[in-house]
PDB file of C-alpha atoms in Angstrom:
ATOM      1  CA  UNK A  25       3.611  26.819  21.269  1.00 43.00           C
ATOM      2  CA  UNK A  26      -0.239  25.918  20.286  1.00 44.00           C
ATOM      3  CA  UNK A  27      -0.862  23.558  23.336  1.00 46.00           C
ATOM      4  CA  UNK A  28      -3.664  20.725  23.103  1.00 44.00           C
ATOM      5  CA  UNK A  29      -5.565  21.267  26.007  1.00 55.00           C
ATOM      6  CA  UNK A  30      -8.819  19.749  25.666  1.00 62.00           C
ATOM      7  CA  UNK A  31      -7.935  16.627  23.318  1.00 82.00           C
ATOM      8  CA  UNK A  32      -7.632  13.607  25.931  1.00 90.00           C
ATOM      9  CA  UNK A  33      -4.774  12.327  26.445  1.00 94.00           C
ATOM     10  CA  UNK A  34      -5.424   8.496  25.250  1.00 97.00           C
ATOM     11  CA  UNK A  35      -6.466   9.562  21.689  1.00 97.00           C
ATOM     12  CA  UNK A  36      -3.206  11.589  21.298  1.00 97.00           C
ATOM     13  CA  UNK A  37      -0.632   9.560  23.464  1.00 97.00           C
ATOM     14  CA  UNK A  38      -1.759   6.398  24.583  1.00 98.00           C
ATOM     15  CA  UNK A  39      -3.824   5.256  21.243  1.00 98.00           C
ATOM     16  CA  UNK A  40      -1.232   5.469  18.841  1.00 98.00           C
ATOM     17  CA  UNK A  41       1.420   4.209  21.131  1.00 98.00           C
ATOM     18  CA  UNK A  42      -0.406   0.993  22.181  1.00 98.00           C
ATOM     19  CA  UNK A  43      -1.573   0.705  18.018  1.00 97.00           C
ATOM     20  CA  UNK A  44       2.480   0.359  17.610  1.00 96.00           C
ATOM     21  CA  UNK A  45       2.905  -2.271  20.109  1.00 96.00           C
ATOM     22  CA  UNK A  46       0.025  -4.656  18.596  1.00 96.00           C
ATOM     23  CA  UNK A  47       1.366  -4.224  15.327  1.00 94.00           C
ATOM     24  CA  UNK A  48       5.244  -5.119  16.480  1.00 92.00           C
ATOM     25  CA  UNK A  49       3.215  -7.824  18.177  1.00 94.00           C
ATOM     26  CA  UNK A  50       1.632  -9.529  15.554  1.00 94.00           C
ATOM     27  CA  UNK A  51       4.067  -8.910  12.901  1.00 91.00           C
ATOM     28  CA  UNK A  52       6.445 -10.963  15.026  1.00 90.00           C
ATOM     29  CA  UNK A  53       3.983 -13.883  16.124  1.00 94.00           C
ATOM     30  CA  UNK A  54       1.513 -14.183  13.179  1.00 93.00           C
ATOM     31  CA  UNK A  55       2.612 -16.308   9.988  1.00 94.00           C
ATOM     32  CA  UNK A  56       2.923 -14.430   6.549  1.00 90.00           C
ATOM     33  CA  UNK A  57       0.225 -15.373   5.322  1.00 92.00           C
ATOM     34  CA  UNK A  58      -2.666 -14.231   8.199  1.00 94.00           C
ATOM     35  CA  UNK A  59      -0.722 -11.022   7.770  1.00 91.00           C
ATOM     36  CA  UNK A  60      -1.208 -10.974   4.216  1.00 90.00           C
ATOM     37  CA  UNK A  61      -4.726 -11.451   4.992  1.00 90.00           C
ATOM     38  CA  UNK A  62      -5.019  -8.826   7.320  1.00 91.00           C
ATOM     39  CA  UNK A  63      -3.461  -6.670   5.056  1.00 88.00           C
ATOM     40  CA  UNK A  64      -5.207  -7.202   2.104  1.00 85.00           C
ATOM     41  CA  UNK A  65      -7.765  -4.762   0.709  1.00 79.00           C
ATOM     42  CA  UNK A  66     -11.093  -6.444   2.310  1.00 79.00           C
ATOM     43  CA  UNK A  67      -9.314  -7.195   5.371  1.00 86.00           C
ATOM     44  CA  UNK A  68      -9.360  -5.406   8.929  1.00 91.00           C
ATOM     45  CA  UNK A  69      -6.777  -3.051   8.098  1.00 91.00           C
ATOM     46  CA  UNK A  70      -7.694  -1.992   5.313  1.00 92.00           C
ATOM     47  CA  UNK A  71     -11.111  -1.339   6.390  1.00 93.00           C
ATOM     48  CA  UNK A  72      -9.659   0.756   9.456  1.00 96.00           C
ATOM     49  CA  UNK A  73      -8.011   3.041   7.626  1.00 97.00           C
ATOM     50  CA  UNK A  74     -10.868   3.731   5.255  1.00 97.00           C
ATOM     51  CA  UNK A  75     -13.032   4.704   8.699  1.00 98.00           C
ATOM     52  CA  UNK A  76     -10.555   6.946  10.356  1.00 98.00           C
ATOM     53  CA  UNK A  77     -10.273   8.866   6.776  1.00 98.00           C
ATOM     54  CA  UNK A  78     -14.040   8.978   6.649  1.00 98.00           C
ATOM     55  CA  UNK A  79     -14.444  10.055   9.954  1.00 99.00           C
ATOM     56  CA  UNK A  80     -11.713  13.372   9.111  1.00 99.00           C
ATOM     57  CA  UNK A  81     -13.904  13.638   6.339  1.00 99.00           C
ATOM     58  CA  UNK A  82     -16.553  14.251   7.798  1.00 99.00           C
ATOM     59  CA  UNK A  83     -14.969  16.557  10.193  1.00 98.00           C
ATOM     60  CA  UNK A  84     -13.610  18.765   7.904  1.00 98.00           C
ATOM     61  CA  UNK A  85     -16.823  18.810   5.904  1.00 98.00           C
ATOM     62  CA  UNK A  86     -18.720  20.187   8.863  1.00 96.00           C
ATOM     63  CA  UNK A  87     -16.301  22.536   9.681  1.00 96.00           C
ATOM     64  CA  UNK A  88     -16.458  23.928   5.881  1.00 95.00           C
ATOM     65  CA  UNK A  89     -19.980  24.472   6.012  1.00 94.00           C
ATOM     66  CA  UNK A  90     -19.919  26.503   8.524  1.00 90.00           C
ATOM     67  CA  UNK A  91     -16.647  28.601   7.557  1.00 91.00           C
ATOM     68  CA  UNK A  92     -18.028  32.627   7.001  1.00 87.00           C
ATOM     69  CA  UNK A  93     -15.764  32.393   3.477  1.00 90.00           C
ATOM     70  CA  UNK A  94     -15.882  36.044   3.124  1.00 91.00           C
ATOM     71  CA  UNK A  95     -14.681  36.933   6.896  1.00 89.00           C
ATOM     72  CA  UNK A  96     -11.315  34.314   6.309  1.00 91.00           C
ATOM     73  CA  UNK A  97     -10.794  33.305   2.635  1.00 95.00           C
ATOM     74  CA  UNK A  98      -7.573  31.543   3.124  1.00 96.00           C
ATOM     75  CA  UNK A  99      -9.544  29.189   5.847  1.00 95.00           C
ATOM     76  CA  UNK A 100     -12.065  28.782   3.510  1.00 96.00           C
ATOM     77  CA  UNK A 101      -9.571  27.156   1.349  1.00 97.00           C
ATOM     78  CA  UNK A 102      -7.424  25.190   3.541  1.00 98.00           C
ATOM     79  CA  UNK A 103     -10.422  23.699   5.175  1.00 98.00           C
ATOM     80  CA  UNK A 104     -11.934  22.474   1.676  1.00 98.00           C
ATOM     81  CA  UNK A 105      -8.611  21.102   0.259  1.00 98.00           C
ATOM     82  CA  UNK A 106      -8.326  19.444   3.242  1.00 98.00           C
ATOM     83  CA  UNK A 107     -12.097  18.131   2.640  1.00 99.00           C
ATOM     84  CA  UNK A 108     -11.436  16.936  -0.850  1.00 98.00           C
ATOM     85  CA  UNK A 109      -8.358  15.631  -0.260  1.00 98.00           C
ATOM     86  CA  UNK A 110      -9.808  13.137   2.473  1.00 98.00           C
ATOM     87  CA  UNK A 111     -12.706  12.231   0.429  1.00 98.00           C
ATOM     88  CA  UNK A 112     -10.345  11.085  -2.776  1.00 97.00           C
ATOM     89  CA  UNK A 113      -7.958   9.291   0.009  1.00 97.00           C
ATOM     90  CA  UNK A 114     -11.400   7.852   1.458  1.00 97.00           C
ATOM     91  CA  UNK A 115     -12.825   6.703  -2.026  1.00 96.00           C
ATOM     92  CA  UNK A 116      -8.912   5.387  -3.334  1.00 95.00           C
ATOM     93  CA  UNK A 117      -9.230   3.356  -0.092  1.00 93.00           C
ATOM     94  CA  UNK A 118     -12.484   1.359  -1.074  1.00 93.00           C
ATOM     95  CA  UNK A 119     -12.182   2.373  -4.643  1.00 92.00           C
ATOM     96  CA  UNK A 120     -15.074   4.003  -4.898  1.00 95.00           C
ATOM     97  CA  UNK A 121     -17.051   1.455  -2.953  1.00 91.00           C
ATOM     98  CA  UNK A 122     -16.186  -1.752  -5.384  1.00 91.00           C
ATOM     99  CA  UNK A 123     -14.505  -3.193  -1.840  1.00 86.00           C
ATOM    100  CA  UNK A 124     -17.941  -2.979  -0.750  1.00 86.00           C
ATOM    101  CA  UNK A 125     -20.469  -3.370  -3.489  1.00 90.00           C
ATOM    102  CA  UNK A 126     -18.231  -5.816  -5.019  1.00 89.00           C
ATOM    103  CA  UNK A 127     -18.921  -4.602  -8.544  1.00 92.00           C
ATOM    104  CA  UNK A 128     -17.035  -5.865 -11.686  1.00 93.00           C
ATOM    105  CA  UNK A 129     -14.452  -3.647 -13.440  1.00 93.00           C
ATOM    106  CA  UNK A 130     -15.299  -2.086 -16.781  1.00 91.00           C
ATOM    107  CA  UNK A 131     -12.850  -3.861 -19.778  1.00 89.00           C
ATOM    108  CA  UNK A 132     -11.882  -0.369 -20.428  1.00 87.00           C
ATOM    109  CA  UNK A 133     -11.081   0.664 -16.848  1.00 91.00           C
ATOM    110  CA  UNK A 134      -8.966  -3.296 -16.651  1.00 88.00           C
ATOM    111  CA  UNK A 135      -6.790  -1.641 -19.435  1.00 89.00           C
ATOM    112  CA  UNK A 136      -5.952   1.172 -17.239  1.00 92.00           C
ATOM    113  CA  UNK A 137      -5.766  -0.056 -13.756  1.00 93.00           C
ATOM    114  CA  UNK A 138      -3.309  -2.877 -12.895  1.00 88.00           C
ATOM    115  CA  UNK A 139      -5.163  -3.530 -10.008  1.00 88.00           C
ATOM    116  CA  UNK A 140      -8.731  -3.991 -12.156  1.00 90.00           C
ATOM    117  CA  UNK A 141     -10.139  -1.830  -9.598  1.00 92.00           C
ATOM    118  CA  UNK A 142     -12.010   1.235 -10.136  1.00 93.00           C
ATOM    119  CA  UNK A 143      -9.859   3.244  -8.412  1.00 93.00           C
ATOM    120  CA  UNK A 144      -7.200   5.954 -10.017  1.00 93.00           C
ATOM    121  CA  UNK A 145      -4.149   5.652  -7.742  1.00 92.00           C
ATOM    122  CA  UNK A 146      -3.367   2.098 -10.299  1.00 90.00           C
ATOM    123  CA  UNK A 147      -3.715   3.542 -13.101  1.00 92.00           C
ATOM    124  CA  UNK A 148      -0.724   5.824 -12.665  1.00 90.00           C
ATOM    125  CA  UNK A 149       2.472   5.893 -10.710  1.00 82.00           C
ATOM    126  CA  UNK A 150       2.018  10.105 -10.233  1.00 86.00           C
ATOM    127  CA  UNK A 151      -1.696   9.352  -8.748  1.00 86.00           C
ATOM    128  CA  UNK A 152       0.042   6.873  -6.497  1.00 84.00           C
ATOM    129  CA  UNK A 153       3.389   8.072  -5.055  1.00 89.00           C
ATOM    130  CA  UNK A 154       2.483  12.147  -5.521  1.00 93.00           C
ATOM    131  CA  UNK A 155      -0.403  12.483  -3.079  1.00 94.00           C
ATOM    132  CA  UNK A 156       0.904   9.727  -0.584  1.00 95.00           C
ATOM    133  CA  UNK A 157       4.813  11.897  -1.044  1.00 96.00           C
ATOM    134  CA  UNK A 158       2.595  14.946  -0.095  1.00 97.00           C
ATOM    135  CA  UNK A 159       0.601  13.707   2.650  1.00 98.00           C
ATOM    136  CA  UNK A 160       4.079  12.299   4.256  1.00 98.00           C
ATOM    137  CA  UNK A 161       5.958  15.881   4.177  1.00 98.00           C
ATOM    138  CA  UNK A 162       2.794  17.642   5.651  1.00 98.00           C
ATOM    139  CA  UNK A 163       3.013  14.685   8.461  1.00 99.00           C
ATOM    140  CA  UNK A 164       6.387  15.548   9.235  1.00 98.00           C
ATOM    141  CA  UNK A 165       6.413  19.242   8.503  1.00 98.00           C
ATOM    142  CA  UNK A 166       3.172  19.810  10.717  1.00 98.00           C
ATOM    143  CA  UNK A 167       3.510  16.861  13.485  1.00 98.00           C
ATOM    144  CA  UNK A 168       7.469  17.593  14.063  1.00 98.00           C
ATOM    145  CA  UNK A 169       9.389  20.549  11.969  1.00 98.00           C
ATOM    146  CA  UNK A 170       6.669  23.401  13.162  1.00 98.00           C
ATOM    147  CA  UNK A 171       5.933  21.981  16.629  1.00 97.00           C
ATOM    148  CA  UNK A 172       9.861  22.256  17.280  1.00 98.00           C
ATOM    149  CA  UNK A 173       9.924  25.230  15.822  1.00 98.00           C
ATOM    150  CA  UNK A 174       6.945  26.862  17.569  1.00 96.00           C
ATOM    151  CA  UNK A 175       9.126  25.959  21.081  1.00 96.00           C
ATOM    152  CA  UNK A 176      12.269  27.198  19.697  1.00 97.00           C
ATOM    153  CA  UNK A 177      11.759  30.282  17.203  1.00 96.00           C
ATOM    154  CA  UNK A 178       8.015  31.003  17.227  1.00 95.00           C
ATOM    155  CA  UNK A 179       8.842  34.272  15.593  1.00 94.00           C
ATOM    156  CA  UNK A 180       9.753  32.284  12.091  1.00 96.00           C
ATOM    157  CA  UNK A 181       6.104  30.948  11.737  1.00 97.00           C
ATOM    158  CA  UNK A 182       3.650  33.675  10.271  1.00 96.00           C
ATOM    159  CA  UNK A 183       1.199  34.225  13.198  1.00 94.00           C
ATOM    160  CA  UNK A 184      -1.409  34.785  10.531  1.00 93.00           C
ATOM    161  CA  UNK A 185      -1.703  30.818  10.284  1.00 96.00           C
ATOM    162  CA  UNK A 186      -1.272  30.534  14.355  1.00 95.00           C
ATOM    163  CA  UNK A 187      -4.689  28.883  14.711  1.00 94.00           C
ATOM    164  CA  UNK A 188      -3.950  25.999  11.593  1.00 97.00           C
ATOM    165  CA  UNK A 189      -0.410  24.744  12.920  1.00 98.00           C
ATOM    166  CA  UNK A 190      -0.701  21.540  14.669  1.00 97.00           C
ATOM    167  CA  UNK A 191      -0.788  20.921  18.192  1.00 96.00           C
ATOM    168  CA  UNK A 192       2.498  20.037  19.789  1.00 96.00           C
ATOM    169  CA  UNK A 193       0.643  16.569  20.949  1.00 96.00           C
ATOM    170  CA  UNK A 194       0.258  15.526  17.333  1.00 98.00           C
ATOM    171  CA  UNK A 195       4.722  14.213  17.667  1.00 98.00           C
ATOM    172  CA  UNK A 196       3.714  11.111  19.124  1.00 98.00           C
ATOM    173  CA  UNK A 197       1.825   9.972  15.686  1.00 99.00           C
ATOM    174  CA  UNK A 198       3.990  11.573  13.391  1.00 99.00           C
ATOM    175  CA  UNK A 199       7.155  10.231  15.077  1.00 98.00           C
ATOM    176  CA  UNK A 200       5.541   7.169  15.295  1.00 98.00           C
ATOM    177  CA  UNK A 201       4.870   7.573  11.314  1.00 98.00           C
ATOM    178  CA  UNK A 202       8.377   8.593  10.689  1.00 97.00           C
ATOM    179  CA  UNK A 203       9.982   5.614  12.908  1.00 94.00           C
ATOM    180  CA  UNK A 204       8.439   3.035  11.187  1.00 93.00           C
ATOM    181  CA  UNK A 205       8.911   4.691   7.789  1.00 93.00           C
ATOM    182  CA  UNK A 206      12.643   4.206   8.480  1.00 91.00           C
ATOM    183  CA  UNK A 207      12.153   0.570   9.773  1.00 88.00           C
ATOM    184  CA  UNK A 208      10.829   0.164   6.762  1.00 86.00           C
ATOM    185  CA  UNK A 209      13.502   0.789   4.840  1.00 82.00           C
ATOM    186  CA  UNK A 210      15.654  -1.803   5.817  1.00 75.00           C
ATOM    187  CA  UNK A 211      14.034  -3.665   3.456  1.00 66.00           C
ATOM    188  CA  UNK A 212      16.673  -2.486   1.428  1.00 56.00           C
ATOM    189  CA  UNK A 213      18.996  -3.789   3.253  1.00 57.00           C
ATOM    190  CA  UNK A 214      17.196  -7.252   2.600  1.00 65.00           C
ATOM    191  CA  UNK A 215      15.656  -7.335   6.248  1.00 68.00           C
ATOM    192  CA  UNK A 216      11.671  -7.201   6.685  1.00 74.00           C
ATOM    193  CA  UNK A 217      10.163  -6.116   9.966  1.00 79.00           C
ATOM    194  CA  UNK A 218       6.953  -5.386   8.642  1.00 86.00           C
ATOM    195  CA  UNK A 219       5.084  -7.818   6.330  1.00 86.00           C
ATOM    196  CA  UNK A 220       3.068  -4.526   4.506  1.00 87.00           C
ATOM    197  CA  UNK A 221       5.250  -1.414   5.629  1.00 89.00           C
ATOM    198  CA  UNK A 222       3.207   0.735   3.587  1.00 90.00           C
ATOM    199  CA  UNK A 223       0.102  -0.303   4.590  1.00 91.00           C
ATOM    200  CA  UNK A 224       0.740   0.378   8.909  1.00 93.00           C
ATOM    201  CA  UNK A 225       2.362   3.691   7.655  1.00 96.00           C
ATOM    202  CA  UNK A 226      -0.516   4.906   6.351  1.00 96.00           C
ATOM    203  CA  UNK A 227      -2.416   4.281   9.258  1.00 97.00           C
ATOM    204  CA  UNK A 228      -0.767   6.837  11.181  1.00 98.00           C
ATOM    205  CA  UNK A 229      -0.947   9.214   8.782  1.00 98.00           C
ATOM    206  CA  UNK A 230      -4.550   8.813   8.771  1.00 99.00           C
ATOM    207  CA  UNK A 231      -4.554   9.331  12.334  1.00 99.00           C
ATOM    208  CA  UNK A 232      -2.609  12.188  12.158  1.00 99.00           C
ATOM    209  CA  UNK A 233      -4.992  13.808  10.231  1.00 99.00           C
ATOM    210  CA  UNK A 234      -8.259  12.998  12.267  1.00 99.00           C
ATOM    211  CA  UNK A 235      -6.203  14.490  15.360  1.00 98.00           C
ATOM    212  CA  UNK A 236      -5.437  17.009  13.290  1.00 98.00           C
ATOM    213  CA  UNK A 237      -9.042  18.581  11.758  1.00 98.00           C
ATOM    214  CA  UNK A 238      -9.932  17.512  15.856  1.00 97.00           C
ATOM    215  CA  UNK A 239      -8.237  20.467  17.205  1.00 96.00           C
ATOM    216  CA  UNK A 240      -8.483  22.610  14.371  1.00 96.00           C
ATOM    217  CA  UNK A 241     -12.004  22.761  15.089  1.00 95.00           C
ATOM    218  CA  UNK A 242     -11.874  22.948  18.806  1.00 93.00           C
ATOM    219  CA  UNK A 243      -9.631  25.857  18.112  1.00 92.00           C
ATOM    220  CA  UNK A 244     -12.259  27.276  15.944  1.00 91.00           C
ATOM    221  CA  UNK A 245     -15.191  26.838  17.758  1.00 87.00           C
ATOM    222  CA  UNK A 246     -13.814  28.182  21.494  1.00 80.00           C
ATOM    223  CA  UNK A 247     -12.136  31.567  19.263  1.00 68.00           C
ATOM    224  CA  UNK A 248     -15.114  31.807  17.517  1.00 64.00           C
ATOM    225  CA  UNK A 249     -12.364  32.759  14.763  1.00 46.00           C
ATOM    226  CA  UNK A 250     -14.209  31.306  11.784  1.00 46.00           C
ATOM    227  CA  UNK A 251     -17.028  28.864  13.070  1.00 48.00           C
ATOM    228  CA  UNK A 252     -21.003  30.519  12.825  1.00 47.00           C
ATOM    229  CA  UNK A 253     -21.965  28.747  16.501  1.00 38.00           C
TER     230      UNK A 253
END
């Protein structure tokens, strides 16, 4: 199993763990309405996300930079889907910097968006639900399926892609992720433990993907597998 050695303990254990707790916390004791403020797309949350997306980002773009392409193509390309993919999530998040700059919506754009925000993830279910859907099954593929299976039958993983599977340490979020996920679907049931389920789920899988590029290039840069250093 690809142990996490040199990642301290608190950002993989104790940080998300003691995030759940203040959540459970304040959904329980706060009124609707300062959670719907805390939730909403200026507010603290919202903003929190968009920095631990940014920070992967910029992660992952460092890391591609300094990829040799030619010695490990298939790097290459994980690393810079990985580095496009966090930049849309980080520019969906502030749509494009209109949360910030405060900028008024084209009439044209209005027509497409049923937000009114310059963003594309409301101007189509697919852009909304597809990338999220995707991001989800990596989460739980990567932080719990190929961790398990790493301790169990290492054999079934290709050992070409040894150095890109997750650390073991990376459960605690994406258990985390996957507990609350199911919380959250009680709302079916008509019972609502969390005032913007979606919204704390994404957190975590935010996190999970800072932890993620993390290691990936601590692995990197003590192999010397990929990394010019």
């Amino acid at each position: 199993m690809v142990k996490n050695k040199e990642m301290h303990r608190f950002l993989w254990l104790w940080l998300p763990l003691l995030a759940a707790v203040i959540q459970i916390f304040l959904e329980l004791s706060l009124p609707v309405q300062t959670l719907s403020v805390l939730h909403s797309e200026s507010g603290p949350h919202e903003l929190l996300q968009f920095l631990i997306i940014s920070a992967a980002l910029v992660v992952f773009a460092t890391m591609l930079l300094k990829i040799d392409i030619k010695q490990s193509p298939w790097l290459g390309a994980w690393v810079g889907i990985a580095t496009l993919s966090c930049l849309y999530v980080a520019g969906e998040e502030i749509s494009w910097g209109q949360h910030i700059m405060d900028w008024a919506t084209p009439d044209y754009w209005k027509d497409m968006n049923d937000q009114g925000e310059t963003n594309w993830h409301n101007t189509s279910s697919w852009l909304d639900q597809k990338p999220r859907l995707i991001l989800e099954i990596g989460v739980i593929i990567g932080g719990l399926i190929i961790p398990f299976l790493m301790r169990v039958k290492p054999k079934a993983l290709p050992e070409r892609f040894l150095i890109i599977y997750p650390a073991g340490t990376l459960c605690i979020t994406a258990g985390i992720f996957l507990i609350m996920k199911t919380i959250d679907k009680a709302d079916v049931l008509g019972i609502q433990f969390f005032e913007r389920g979606s919204e704390v789920q994404e957190l975590y899988l935010f996190y999970f993907v800072l932890l993620y590029c993390l290691e990936l290039r601590k692995r990197l840069i003590s192999k010397d597998a990929a990394l010019k250093v």
